XYZ file of C-alpha atoms in Angstrom:
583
model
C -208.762 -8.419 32.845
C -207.068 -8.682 36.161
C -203.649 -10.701 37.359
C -204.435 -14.390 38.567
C -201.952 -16.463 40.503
C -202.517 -19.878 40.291
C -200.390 -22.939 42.155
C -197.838 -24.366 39.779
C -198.886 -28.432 39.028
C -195.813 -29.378 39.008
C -193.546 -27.768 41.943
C -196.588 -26.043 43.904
C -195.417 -22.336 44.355
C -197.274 -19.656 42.988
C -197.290 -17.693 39.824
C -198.667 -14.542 38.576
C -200.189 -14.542 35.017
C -200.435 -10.439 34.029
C -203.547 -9.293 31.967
C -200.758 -8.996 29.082
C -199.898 -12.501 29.548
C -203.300 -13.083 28.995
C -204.018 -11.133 25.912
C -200.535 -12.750 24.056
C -202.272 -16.131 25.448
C -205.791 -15.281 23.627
C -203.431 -14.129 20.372
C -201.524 -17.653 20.162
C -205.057 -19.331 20.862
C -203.931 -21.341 23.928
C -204.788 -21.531 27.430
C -203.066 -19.965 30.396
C -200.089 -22.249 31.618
C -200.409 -24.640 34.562
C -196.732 -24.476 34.936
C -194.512 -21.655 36.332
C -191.728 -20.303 34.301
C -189.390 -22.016 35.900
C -190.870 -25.623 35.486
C -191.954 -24.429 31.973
C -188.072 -23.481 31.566
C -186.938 -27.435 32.709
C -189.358 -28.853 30.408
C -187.690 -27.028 27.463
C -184.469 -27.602 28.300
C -184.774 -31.105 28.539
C -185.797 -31.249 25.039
C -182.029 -29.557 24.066
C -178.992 -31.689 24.303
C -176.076 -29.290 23.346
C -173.181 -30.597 24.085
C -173.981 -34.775 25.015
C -172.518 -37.102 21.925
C -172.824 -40.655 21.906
C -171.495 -43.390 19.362
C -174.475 -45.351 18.322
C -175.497 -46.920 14.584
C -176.636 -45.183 11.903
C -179.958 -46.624 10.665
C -179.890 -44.715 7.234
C -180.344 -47.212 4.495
C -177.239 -48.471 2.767
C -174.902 -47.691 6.193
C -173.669 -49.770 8.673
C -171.362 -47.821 10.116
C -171.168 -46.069 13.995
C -172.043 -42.203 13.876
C -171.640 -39.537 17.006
C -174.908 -38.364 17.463
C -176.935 -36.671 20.261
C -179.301 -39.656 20.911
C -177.518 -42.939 22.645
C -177.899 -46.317 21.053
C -180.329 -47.544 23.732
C -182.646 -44.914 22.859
C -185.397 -46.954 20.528
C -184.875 -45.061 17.820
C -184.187 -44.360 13.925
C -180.957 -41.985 13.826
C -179.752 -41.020 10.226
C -176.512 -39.083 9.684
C -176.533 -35.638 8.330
C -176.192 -36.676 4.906
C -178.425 -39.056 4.980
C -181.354 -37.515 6.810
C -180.849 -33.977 4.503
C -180.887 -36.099 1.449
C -184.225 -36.802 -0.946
C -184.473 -40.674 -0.484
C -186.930 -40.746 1.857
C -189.599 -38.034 2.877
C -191.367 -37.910 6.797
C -194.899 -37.936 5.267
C -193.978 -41.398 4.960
C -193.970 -42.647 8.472
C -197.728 -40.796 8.633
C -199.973 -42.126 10.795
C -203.845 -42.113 11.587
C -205.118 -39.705 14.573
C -206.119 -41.761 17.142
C -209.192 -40.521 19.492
C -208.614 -43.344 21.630
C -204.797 -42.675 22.672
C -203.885 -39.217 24.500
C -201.665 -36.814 21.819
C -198.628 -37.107 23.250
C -198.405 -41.010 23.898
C -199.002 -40.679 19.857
C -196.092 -38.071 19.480
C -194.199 -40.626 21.190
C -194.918 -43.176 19.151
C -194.294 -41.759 16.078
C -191.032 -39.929 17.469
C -189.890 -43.894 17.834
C -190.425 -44.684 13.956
C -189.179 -41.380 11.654
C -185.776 -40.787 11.273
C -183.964 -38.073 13.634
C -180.700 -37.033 12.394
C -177.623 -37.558 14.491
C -176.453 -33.930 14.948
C -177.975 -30.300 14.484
C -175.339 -28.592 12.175
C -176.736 -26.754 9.491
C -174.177 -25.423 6.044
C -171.506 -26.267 8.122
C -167.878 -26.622 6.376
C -165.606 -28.988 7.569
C -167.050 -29.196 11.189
C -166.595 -32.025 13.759
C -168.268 -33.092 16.535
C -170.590 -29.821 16.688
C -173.927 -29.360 17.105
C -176.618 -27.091 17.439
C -174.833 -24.579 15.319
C -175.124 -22.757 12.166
C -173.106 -21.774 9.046
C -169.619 -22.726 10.661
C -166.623 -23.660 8.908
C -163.042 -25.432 9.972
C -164.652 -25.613 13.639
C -164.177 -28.330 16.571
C -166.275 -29.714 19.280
C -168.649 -26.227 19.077
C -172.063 -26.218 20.271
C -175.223 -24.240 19.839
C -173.266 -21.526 17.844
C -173.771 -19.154 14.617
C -171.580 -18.426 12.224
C -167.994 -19.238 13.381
C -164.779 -20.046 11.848
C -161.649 -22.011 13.510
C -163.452 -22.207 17.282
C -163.034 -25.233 19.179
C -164.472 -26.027 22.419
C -166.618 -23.773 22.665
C -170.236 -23.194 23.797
C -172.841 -20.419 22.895
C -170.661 -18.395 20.770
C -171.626 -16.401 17.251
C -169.268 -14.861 14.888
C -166.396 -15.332 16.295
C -163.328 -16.399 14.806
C -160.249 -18.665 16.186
C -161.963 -18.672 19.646
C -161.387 -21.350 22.209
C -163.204 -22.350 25.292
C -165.501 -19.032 25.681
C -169.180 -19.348 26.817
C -171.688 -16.811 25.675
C -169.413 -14.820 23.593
C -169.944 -12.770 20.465
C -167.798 -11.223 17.785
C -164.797 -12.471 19.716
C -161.524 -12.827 17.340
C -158.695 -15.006 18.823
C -159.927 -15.007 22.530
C -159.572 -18.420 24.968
C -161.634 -18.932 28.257
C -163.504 -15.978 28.106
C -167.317 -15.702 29.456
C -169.877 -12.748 28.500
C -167.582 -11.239 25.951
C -167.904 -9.425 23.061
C -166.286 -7.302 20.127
C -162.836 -8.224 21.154
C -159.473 -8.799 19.976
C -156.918 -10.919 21.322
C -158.788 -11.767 24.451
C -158.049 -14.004 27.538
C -159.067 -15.520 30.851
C -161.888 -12.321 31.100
C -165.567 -11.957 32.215
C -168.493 -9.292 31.007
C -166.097 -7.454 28.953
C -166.284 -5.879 25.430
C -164.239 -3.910 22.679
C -161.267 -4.793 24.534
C -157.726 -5.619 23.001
C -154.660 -7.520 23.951
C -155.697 -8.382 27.798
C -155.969 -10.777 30.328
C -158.187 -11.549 33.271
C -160.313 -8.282 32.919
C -163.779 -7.718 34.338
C -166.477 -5.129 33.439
C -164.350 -3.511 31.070
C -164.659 -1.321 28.068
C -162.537 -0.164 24.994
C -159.379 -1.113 26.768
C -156.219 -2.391 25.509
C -153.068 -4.096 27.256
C -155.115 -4.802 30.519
C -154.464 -7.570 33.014
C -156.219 -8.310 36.017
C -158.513 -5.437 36.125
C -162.298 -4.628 37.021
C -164.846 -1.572 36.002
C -162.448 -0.059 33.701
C -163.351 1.576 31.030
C -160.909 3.417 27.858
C -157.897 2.520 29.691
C -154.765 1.207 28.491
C -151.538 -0.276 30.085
C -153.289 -1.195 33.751
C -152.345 -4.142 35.919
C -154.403 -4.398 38.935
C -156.387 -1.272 37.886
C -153.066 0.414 38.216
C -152.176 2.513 35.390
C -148.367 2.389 33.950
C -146.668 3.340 31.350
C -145.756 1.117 28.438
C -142.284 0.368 29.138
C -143.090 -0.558 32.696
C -146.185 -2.529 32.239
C -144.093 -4.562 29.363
C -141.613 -5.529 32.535
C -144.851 -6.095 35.053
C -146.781 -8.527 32.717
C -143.430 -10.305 32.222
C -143.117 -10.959 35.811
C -147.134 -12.556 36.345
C -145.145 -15.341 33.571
C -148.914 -15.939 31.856
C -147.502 -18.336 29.540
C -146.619 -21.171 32.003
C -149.273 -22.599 33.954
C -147.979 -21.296 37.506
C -148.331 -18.175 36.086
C -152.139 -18.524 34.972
C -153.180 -20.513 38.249
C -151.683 -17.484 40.810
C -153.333 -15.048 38.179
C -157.069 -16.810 38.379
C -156.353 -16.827 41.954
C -156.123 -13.171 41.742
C -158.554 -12.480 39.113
C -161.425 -13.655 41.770
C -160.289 -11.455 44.327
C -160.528 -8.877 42.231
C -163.829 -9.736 41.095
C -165.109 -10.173 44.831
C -164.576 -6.260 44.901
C -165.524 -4.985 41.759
C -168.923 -3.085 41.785
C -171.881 -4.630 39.919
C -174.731 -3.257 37.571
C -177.704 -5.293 38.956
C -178.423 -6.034 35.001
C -176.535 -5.780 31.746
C -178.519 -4.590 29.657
C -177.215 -2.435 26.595
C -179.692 0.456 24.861
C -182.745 -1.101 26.108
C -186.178 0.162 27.085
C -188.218 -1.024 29.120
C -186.164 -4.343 30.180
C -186.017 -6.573 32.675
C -183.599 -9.755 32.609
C -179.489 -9.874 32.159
C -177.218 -9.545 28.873
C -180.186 -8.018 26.853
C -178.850 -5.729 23.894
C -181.241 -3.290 21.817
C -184.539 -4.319 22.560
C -187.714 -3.246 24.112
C -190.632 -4.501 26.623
C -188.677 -7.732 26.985
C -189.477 -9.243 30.738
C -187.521 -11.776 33.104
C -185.182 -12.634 29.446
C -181.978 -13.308 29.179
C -178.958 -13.472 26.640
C -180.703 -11.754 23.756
C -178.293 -9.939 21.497
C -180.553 -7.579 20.049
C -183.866 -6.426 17.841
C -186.051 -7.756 20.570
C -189.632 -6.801 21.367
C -192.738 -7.725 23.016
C -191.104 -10.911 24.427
C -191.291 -13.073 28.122
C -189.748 -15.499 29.527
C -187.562 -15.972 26.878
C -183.148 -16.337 26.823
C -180.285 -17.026 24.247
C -180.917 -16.556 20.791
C -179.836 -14.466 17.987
C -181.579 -11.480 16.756
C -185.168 -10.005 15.913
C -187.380 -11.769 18.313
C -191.266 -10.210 18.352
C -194.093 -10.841 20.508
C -193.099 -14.304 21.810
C -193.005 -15.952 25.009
C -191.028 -18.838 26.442
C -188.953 -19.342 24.137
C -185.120 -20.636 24.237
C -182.914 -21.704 24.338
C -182.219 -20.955 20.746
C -184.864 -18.236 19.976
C -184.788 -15.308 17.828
C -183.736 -15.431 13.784
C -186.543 -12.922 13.152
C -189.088 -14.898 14.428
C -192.424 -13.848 15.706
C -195.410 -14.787 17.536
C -193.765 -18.138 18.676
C -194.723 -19.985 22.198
C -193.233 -22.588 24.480
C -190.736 -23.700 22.381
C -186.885 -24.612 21.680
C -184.449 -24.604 19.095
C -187.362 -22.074 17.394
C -184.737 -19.646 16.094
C -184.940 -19.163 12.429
C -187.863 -17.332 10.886
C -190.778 -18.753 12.419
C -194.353 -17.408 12.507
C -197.468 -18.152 14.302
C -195.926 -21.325 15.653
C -196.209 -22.888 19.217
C -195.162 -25.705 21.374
C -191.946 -26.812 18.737
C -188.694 -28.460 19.357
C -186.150 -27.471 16.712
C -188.657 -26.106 14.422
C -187.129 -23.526 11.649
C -188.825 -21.460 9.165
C -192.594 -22.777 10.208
C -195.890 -21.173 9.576
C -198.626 -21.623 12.283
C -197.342 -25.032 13.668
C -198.283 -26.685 16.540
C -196.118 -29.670 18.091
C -193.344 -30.113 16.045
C -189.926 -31.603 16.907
C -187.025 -31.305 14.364
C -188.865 -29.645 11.174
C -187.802 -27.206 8.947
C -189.904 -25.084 6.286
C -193.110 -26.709 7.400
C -196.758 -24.960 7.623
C -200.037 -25.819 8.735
C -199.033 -28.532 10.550
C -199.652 -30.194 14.191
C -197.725 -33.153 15.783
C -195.412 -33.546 13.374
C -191.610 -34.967 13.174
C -188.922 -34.775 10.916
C -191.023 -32.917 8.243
C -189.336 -30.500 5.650
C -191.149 -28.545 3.272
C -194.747 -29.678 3.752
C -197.862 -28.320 4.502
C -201.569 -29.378 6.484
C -200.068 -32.644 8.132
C -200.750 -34.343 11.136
C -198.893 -36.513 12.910
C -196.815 -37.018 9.396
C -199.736 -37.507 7.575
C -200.530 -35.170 4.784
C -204.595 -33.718 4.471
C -206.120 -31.539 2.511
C -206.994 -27.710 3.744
C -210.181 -28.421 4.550
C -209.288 -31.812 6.012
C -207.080 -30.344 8.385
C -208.889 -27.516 9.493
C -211.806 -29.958 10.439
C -209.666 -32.462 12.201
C -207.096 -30.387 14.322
C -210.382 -28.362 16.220
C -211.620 -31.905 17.368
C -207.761 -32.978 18.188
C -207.235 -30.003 20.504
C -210.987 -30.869 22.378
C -209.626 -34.487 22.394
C -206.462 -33.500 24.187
C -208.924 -31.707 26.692
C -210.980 -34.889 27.335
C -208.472 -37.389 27.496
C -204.905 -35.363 28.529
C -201.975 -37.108 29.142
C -200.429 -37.785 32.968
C -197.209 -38.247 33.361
C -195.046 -40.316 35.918
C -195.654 -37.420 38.974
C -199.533 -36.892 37.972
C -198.781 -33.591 35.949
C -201.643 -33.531 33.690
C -201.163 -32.211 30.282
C -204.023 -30.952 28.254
C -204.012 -29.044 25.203
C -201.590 -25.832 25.803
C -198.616 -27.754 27.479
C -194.950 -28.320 25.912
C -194.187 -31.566 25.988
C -193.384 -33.784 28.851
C -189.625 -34.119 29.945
C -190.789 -38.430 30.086
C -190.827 -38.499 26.673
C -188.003 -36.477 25.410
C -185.772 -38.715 23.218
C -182.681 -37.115 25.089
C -181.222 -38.384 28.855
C -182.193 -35.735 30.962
C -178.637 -35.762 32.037
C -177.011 -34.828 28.284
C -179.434 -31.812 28.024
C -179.141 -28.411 29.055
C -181.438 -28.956 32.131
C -178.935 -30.767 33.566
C -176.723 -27.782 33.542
C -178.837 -25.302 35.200
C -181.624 -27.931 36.749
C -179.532 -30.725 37.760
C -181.481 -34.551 39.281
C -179.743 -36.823 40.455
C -180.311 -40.024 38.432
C -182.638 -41.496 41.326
C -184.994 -38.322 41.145
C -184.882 -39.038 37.313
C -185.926 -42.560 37.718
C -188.926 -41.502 39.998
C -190.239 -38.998 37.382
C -189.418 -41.436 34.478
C -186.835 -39.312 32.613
C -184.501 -41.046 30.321
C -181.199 -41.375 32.195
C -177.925 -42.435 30.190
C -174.752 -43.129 32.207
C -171.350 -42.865 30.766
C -169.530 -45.970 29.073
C -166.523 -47.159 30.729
C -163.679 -45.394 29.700
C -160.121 -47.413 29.761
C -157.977 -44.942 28.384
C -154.329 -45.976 28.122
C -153.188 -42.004 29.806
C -149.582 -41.473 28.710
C -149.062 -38.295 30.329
C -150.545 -38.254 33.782
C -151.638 -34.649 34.859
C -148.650 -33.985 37.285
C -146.172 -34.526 34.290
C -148.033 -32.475 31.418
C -145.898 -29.349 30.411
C -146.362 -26.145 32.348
C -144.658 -24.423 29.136
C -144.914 -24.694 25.640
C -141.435 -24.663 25.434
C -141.330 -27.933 26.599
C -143.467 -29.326 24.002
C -143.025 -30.582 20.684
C -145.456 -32.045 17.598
C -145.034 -35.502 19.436
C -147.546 -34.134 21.903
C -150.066 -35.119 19.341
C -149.800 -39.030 20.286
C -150.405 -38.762 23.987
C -153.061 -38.913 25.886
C -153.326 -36.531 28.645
C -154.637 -37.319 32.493
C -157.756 -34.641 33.719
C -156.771 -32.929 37.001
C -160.089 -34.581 38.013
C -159.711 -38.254 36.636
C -160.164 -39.429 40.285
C -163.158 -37.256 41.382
C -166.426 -38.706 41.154
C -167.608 -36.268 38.342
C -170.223 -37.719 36.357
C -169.207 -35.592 33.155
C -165.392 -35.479 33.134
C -163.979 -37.905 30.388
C -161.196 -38.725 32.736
C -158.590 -38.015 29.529
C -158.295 -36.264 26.807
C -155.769 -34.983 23.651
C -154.632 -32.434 22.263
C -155.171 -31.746 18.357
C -153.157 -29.853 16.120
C -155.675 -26.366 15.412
C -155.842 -25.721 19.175
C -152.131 -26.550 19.810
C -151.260 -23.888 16.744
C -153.427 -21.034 19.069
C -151.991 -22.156 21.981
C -148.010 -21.293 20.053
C -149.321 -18.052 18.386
C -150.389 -17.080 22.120
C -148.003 -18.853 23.861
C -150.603 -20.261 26.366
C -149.647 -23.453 28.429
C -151.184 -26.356 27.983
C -154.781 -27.055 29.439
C -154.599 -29.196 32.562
C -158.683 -29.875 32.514
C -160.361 -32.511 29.871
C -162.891 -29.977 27.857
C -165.924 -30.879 29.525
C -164.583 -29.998 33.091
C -163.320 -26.637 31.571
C -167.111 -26.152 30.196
C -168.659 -26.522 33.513
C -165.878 -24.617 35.202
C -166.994 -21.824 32.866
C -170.634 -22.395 33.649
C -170.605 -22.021 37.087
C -169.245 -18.919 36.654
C -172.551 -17.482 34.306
C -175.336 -16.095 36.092
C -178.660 -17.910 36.773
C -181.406 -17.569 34.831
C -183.890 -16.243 37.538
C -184.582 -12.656 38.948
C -184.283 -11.206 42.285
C -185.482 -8.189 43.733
C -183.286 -5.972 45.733
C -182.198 -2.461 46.562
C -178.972 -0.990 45.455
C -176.300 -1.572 47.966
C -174.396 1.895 47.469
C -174.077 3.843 50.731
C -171.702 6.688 49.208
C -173.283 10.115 48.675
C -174.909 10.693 44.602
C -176.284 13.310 43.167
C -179.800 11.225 43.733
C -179.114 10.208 47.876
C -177.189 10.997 50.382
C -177.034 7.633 52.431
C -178.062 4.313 51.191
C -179.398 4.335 47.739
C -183.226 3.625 47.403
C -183.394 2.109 44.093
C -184.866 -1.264 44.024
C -184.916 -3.565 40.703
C -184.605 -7.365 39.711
C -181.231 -9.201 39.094
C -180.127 -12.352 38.645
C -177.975 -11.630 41.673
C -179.505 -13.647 44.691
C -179.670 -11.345 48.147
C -177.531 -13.756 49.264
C -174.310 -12.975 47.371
C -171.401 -11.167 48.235
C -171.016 -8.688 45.837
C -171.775 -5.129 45.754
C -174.801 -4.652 43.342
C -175.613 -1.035 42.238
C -178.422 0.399 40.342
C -177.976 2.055 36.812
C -177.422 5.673 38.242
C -175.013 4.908 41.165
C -173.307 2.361 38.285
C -172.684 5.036 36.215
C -171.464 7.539 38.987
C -168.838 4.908 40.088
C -167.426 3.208 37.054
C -168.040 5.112 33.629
């Protein structure tokens, strides 16, 4: 079979689907996609709220009481709290409901997404966790999202086992590190970028195995370096005295000089760690993986996929939160536990050849279902026989054919198509398409996403941000009571809370450390960090090194794809000229 590129439905620019693509397509039993990646990506993603918590009621039976939850009370809607929804008083089979030839699928989905339960927040064998969601097996953490397996993190975002970590994006097997992005294996770790077994340092970039660093790039086994300038250990005690990182003056004229630094240091086009056959960014021990990204390791056969944990096989499109030795998954989110045979789901764990599923766990045989645990042959809730089922769902799938479902722009969706961003429970604007696809809320309103502004906020600020602390030693438990002013209160940014405290776990790191104060509300230090993380999108260039190799003389020839756009400053090299320069 040969390529084909067909005109995405949605934005118009062309795609290319491979003859593998088609062959995976033929194994899942689907058609080819009508959507690029990209557009298939923004669907997804608007079907993942992260880090958006509202106050709203809890509809469980017997409460009455306000819960945080993901979903915001004007969202028509039954939202249980965790306890609740994981308990055995009521079962999803319950809310069941008749297939309906004369209504497209998904204006059914929608329907019954409006009546079953949803619980408030995604944290599963969590131990004394608060305000997190979308994470796993965590214990004494704080306002962490989409993590696994973390102990005494706050604030944090994409992280997995990592302990008494604050602030960090993307970060794994961190132990005490603060505002760090793309780090791993590390010790004592702060204010650093793309770094990994690295101990006791500060603002470091692209480095390796190194220990009492500060404001360093590409360096790799080194110890006792400021400025990539190597001293000895009496002397670099006096230097990092004089940079005075534990008042804020200190840290600002360091980040200052961190991204000048950065602005010079040389660039792999990709990391990718003991792969094969790769193409994408922050891929570790996988093989024929294509345009992925931030997929720790045991990966194979996979497309289009990006952040999960490990063991993902023959999948495509998959992610955010992918992975958890699943296999043979499609077009789906939140898919990252142990899943089989399963396409088009929405925070679907350990499922068996399921098809259209949004927050179901341990389910098989089952298409358009919600809030299902445990069962087996259902549709749309309601439970059938074997035979039943396999009768019914052929003549389902032809149904969603004949009578597809347009949305708000004309986007027609047939059988084979995740499901539309119009009726995702969550405002486009609290999910993770807002991060890396932002609208602004009229564009939402024209395509009929859900949109959810802020509340007023009428904090009663104590401290206002030109009178917080620059040192700790001018602090005190008291510090507890107040309520700080963001740097930003008085920008127009849709997501900063304008205010914001400080509890006692982070202020006990920030002693032990002796770090100053934060001057930011968390969710402006979030996006401050995000801006920072490269884009999930490829571009193809040629390696920018001019010096003489062993493989050219002038300018290298290489070409490859990075998520480094032509247009960017730095100085991208190719794995060999990489190598020759920094290891």
């Amino acid at each position: 079979m040969n390529s084909e590129t067909k005109a995405c439905q949605n934005c118009k620019n062309n795609f290319t689907i491979e003859p593998d693509d088609f062959s995976f397509y033929e194994k899942m039993q689907v058609p080819p996609p009508t959507f690029c990646p990209e557009c298939r990506l923004q669907r997804r993603l608007a079907w993942r709220n992260e880090r958006g918590l509202f106050r709203r009621k809890n509809n469980a039976p017997g409460k009455n009481d306000s819960i945080i939850s993901i979903y915001p009370d004007s969202l028509k809607a039954t939202v249980y709290d965790h306890e609740s929804w994981w308990s055995d008083s009521w079962d999803g089979k319950e809310y069941g409901q008749e297939y309906d030839f004369s209504k497209p699928f998904f204006q059914q989905f929608k329907e019954l997404l409006e009546r079953v339960p949803l619980v408030a927040l995604f944290d599963s064998k969590g131990v004394n966790t608060q305000y997190c969601n979308t994470v796993t097996e965590h214990k004494n953490c704080y306002m962490v999202s989409a993590g696994w397996t973390n102990e005494d993190s706050m604030y944090a975002n994409r992280i997995s086992f990592c302990k008494e970590t604050i602030d960090c994006y993307t970060c794994h097997k961190l132990d005490f590190g603060y505002e760090n992005i793309y780090c791993g294996e590390s010790h004592n770790l702060f204010y650093s970028e793309q770094s990994h077994n690295c101990l006791d340092s500060w603002f470091v970039f692209d480095c390796r195995n190194c220990t009492n660093c500060v404001l360093s790039t590409n360096l790799r086994n080194a110890s006792y370096c400021i400025e990539n300038v190597q001293y000895t250990k009496e002397s670099y005690a006096q230097k990092l005295s004089e940079l005075k990182l534990d008042t804020r003056e200190g840290i600002e004229e360091a980040k200052g000089k961190f991204e000048a630094l950065k602005k010079k240091a040389i660039r792999k086009y990709a990391n990718l760690v003991n792969c094969q056959n790769v193409i994408g960014d922050n891929i570790e021990n996988s093989r024929n993986v294509f345009y992925s990204f931030d997929l720790p390791g045991g990966n194979e056969n996979v497309k289009y996929c990006n952040w999960g944990t490990f063991g993902l096989k023959d999948s495509y499109d998959t992610g955010p939160g992918t992975g958890g030795k699943s296999e043979l998954t499609y077009d789906g989110i939140s898919c990252g536990v142990q899943n089989s045979n399963c396409r088009f789901g929405a925070i679907l764990w350990n499922g068996v050849d399921v098809t259209y599923a949004f927050n179901s766990y341990g389910i098989s045989h089952c298409f358009g279902c919600i809030s299902l645990r445990s069962s087996s042959y259902c549709i749309l809730n309601k439970e059938y026989t074997k035979e039943e089922y396999e009768i019914l769902v052929p003549k389902i799938i032809q149904h969603m054919k004949d009578m597809p479902y347009v949305d708000a722009k004309g986007n027609i969706y047939k059988y084979g198509e995740f499901f539309p961003i119009e009726i995702s429970p969550l405002p486009y604007n609290a999910t993770v398409a807002q991060d890396f696809m932002p609208v602004s809320e009229e564009e939402a309103k024209q395509n009929n996403f859900r949109w959810e502004n802020q509340a007023t906020r009428s904090y009663n600020v104590t401290i206002k941000n030109n009178n917080i602390p620059g040192s700790l030693l001018e602090i005190d438990d008291s510090i507890y009571n107040e309520i700080l002013e963001c740097k930003h209160a008085e920008e127009d940014r849709p997501f900063c809370t304008k205010a914001y405290k400080i509890v006692s776990q982070e202020l006990i790191f920030y002693r032990r450390f002796n770090l100053s104060l934060p001057d930011e509300c968390p969710n402006c230090r979030h996006y401050a960090r995000v801006l920072k993380r490269q884009p999930l999108k490829l571009w193809h260039r040629q390696c920018m090194c001019d010096k003489k190799h062993t493989h050219h003389e002038g300018t290298c020839p290489n070409e490859f794809e990075t998520s480094y756009a032509p247009d960017r400053p730095e100085m991208v090299y190719c794995e060999s000229c990489y190598q020759q320069e920094v290891l």
